[in-house]
CSV table of N, CA and C in Angstrom, one decimal:
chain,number,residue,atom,x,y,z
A,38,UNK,N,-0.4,18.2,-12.2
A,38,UNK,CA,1.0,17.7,-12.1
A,38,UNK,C,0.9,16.2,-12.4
A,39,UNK,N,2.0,15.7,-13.3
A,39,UNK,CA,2.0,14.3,-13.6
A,39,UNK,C,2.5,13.3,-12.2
A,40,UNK,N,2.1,12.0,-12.4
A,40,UNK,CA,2.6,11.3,-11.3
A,40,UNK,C,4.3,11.3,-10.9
A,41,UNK,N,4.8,11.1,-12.1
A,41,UNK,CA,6.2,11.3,-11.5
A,41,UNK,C,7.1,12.6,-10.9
A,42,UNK,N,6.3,13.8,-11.0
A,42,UNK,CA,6.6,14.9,-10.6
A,42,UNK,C,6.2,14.7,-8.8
A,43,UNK,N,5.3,13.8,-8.8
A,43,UNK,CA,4.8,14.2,-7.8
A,43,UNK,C,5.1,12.9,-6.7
A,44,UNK,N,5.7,11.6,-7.3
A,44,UNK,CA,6.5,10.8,-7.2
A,44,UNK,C,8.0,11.4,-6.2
A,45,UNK,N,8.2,12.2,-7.3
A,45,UNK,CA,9.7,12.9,-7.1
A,45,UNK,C,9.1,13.8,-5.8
A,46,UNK,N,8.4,14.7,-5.8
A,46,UNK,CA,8.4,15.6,-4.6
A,46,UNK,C,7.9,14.9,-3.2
A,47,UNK,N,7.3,13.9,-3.4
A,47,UNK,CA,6.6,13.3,-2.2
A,47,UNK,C,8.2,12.5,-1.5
A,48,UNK,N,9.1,12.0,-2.1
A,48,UNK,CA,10.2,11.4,-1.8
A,48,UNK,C,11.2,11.8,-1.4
A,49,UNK,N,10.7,13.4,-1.8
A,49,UNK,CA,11.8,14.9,-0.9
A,49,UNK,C,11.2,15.0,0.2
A,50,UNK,N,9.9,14.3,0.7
A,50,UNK,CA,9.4,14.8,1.8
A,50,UNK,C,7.9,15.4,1.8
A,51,UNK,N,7.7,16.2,0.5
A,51,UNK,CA,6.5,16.6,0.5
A,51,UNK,C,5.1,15.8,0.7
A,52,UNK,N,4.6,16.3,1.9
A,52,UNK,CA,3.3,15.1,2.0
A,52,UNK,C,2.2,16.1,1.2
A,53,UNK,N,2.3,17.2,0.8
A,53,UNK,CA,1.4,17.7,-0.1
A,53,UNK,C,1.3,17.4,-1.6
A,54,UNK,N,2.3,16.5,-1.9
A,54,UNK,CA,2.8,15.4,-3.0
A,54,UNK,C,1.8,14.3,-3.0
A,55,UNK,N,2.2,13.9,-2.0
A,55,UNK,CA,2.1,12.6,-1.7
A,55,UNK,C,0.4,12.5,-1.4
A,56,UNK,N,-0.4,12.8,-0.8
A,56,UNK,CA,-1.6,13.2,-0.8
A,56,UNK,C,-2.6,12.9,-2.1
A,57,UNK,N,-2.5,13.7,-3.0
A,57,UNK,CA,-2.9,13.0,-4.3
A,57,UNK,C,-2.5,11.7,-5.2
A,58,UNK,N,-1.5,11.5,-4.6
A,58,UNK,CA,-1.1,10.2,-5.1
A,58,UNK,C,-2.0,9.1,-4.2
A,59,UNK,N,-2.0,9.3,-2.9
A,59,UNK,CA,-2.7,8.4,-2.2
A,59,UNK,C,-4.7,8.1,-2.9
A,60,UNK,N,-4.5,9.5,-2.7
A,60,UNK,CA,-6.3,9.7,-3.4
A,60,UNK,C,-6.3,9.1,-4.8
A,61,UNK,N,-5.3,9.2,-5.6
A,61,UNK,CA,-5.4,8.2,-6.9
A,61,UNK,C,-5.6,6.6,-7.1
A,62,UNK,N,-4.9,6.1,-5.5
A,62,UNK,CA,-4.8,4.8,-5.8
A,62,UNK,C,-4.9,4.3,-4.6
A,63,UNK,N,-5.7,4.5,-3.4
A,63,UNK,CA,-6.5,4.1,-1.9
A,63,UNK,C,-7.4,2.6,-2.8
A,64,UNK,N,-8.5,3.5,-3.7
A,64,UNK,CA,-9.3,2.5,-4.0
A,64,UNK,C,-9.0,0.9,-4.2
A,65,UNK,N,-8.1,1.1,-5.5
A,65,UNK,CA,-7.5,0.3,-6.2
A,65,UNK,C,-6.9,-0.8,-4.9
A,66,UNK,N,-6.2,-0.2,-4.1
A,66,UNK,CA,-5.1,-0.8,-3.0
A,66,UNK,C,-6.3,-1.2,-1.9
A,67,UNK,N,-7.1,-0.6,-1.9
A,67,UNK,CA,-8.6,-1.3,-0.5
A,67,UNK,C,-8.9,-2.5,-1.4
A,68,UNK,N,-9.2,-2.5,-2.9
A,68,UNK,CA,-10.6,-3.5,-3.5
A,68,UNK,C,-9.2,-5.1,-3.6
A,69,UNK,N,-8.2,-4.6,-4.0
A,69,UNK,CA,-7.3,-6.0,-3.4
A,69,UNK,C,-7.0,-6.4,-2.2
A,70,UNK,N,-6.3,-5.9,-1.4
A,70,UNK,CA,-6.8,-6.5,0.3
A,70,UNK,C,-8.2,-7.2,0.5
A,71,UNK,N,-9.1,-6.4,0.1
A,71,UNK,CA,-10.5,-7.2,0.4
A,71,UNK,C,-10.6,-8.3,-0.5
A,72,UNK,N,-9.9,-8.8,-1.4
A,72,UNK,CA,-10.4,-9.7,-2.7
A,72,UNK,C,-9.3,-10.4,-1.7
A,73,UNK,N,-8.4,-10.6,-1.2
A,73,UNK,CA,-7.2,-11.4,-0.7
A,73,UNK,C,-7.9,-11.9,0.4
A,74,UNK,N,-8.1,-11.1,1.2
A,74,UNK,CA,-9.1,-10.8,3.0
A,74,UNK,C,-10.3,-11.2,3.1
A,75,UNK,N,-11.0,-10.7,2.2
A,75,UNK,CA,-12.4,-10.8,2.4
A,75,UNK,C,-13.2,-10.2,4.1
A,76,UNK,N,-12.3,-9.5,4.5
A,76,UNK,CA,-12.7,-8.8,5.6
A,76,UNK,C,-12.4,-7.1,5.3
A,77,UNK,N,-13.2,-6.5,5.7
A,77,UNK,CA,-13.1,-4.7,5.4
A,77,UNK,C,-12.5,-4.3,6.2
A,78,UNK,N,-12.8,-4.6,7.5
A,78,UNK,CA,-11.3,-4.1,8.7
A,78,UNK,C,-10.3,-4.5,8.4
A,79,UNK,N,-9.9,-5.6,7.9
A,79,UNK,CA,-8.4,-6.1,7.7
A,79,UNK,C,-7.8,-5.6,6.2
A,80,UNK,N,-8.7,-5.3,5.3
A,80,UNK,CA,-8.5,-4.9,4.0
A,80,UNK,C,-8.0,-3.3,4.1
A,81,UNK,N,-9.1,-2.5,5.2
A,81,UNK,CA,-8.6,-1.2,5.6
A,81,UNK,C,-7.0,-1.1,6.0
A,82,UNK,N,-7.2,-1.9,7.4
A,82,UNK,CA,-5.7,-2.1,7.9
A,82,UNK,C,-4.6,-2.0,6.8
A,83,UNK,N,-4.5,-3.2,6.2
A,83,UNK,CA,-4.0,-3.1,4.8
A,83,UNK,C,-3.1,-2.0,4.2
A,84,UNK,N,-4.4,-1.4,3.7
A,84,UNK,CA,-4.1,-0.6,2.9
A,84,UNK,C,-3.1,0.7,3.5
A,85,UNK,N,-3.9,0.9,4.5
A,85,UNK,CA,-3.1,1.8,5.6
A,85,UNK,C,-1.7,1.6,5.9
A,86,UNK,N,-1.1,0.7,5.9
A,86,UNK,CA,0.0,0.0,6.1
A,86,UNK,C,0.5,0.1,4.9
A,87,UNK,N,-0.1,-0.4,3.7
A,87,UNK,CA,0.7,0.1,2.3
A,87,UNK,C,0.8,1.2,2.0
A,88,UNK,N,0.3,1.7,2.6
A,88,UNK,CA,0.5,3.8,2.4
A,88,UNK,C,1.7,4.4,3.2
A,89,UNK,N,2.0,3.8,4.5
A,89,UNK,CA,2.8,3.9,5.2
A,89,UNK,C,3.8,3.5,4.8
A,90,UNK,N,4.1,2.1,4.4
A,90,UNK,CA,5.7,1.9,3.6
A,90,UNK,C,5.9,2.3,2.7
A,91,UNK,N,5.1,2.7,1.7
A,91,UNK,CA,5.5,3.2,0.5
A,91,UNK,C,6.0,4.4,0.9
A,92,UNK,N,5.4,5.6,1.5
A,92,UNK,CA,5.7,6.4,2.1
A,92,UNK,C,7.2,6.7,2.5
A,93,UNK,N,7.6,5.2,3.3
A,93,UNK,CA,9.0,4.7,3.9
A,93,UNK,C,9.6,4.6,3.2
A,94,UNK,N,9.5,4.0,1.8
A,94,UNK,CA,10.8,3.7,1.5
A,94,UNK,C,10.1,4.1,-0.4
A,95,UNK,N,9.9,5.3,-0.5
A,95,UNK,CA,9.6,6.0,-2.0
A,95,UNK,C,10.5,6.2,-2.7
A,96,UNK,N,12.0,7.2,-1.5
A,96,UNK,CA,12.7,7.3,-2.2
A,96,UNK,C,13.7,5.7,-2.7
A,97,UNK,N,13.2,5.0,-2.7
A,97,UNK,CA,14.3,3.7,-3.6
A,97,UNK,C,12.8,3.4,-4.9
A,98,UNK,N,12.0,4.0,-5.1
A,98,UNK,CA,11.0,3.8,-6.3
A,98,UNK,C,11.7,4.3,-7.2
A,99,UNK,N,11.4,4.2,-8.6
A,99,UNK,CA,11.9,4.9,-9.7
A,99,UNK,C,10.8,5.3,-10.0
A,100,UNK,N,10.9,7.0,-10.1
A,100,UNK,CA,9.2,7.6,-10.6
A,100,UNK,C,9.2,7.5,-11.8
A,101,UNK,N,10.2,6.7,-12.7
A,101,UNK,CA,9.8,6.9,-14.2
A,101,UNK,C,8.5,5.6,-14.6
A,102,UNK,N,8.7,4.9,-13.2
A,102,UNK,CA,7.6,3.4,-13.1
A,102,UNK,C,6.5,4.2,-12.9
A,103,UNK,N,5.2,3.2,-13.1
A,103,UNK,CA,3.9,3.5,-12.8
A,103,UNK,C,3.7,3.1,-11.4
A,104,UNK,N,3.6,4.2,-10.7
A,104,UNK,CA,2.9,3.8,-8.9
A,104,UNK,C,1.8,2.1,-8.7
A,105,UNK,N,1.1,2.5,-9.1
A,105,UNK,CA,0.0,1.3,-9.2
A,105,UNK,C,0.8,0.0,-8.6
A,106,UNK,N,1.6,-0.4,-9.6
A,106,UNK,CA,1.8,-1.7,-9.5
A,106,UNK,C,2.8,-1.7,-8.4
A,107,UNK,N,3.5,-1.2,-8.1
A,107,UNK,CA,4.2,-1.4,-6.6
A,107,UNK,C,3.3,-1.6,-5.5
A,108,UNK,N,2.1,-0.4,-5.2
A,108,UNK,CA,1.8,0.1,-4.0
A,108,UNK,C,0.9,-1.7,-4.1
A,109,UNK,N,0.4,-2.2,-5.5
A,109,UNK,CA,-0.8,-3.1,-5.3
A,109,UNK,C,0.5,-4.6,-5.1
A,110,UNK,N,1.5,-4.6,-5.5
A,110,UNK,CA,2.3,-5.6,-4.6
A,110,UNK,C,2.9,-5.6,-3.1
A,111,UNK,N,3.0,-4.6,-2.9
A,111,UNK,CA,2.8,-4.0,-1.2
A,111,UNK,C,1.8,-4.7,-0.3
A,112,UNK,N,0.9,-4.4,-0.8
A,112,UNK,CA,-0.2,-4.4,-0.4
A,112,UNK,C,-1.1,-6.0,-0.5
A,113,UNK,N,-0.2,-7.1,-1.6
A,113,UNK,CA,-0.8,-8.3,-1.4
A,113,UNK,C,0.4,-9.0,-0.4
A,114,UNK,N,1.7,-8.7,-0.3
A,114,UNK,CA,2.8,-9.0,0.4
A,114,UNK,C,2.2,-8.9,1.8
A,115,UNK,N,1.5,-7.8,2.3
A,115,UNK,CA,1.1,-7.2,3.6
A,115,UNK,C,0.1,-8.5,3.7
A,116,UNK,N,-0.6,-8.4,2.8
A,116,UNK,CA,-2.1,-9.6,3.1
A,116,UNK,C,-1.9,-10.8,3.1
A,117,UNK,N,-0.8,-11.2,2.6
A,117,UNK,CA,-0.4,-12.7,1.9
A,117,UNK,C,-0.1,-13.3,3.8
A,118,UNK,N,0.8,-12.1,4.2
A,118,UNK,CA,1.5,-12.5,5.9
A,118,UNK,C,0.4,-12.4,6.5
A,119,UNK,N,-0.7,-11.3,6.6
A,119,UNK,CA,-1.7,-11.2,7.4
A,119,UNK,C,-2.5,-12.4,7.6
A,120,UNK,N,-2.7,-13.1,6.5
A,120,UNK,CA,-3.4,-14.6,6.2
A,120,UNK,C,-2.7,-15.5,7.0
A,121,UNK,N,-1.1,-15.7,6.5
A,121,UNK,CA,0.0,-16.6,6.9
A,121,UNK,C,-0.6,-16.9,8.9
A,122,UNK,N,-0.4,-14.8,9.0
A,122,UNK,CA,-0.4,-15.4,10.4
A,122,UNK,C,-1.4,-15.4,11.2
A,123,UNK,N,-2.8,-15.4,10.8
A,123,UNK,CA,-4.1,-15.8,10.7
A,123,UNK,C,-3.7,-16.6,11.3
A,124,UNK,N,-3.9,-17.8,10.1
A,124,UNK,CA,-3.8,-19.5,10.0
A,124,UNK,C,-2.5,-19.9,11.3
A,125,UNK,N,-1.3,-19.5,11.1
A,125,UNK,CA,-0.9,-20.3,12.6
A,125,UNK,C,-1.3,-19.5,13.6
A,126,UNK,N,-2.1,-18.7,14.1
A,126,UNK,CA,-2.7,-18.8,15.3
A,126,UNK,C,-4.3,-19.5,15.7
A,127,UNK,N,-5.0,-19.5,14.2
A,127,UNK,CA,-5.8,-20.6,14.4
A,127,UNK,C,-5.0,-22.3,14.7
A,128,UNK,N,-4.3,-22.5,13.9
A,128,UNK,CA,-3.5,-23.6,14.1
A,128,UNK,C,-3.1,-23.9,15.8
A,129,UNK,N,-2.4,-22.9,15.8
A,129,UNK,CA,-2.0,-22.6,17.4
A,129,UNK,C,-3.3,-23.3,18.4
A,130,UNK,N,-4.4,-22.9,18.4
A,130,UNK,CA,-5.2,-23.0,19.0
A,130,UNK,C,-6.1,-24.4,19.2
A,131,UNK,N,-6.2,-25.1,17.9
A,131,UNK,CA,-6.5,-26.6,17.9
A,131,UNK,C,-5.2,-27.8,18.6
């Protein structure tokens, strides 16, 4: 089944959809968190969380787009804050 078939049914609800789409593109969505993070727990976290809102909010995707590049701006959005609010609670602390 093509990705946007499977786009379309994951966004009706089907997590049996949605499943191989995750397995297509976990990796890709872990190896940026970690290049952003540089930590594997927080890179995991991440990614987990990018799976989850995508999840959330699929049906406003247009499945005629290529998945990849949303879930991997998701996913530096998620990391970009996770850093953000790193730093003021180190800040906080000095």
């Amino acid at each position: 089944m093509d990705e946007s078939t499977l786009i379309r049914r994951a966004a009706n609800g089907d997590p049996a959809a949605w499943e191989p789409l995750v397995l297509a593109h976990q990796e890709a969505v872990f190896r940026l968190s970690y290049l952003l993070l540089g930590d594997p727990d927080d890179a995991q976290d991440i990614a987990q969380e990018t799976f989850l809102r995508a999840w959330k909010h699929l049906r406003s995707f247009d499945p005629a787009r290529p998945l990849r590049p949303w879930l991997l701006s998701i996913a530096s959005n998620l990391a970009s804050n996770r850093r953000r609010s790193a730093g003021r609670y180190v800040s906080a602390l000095m």
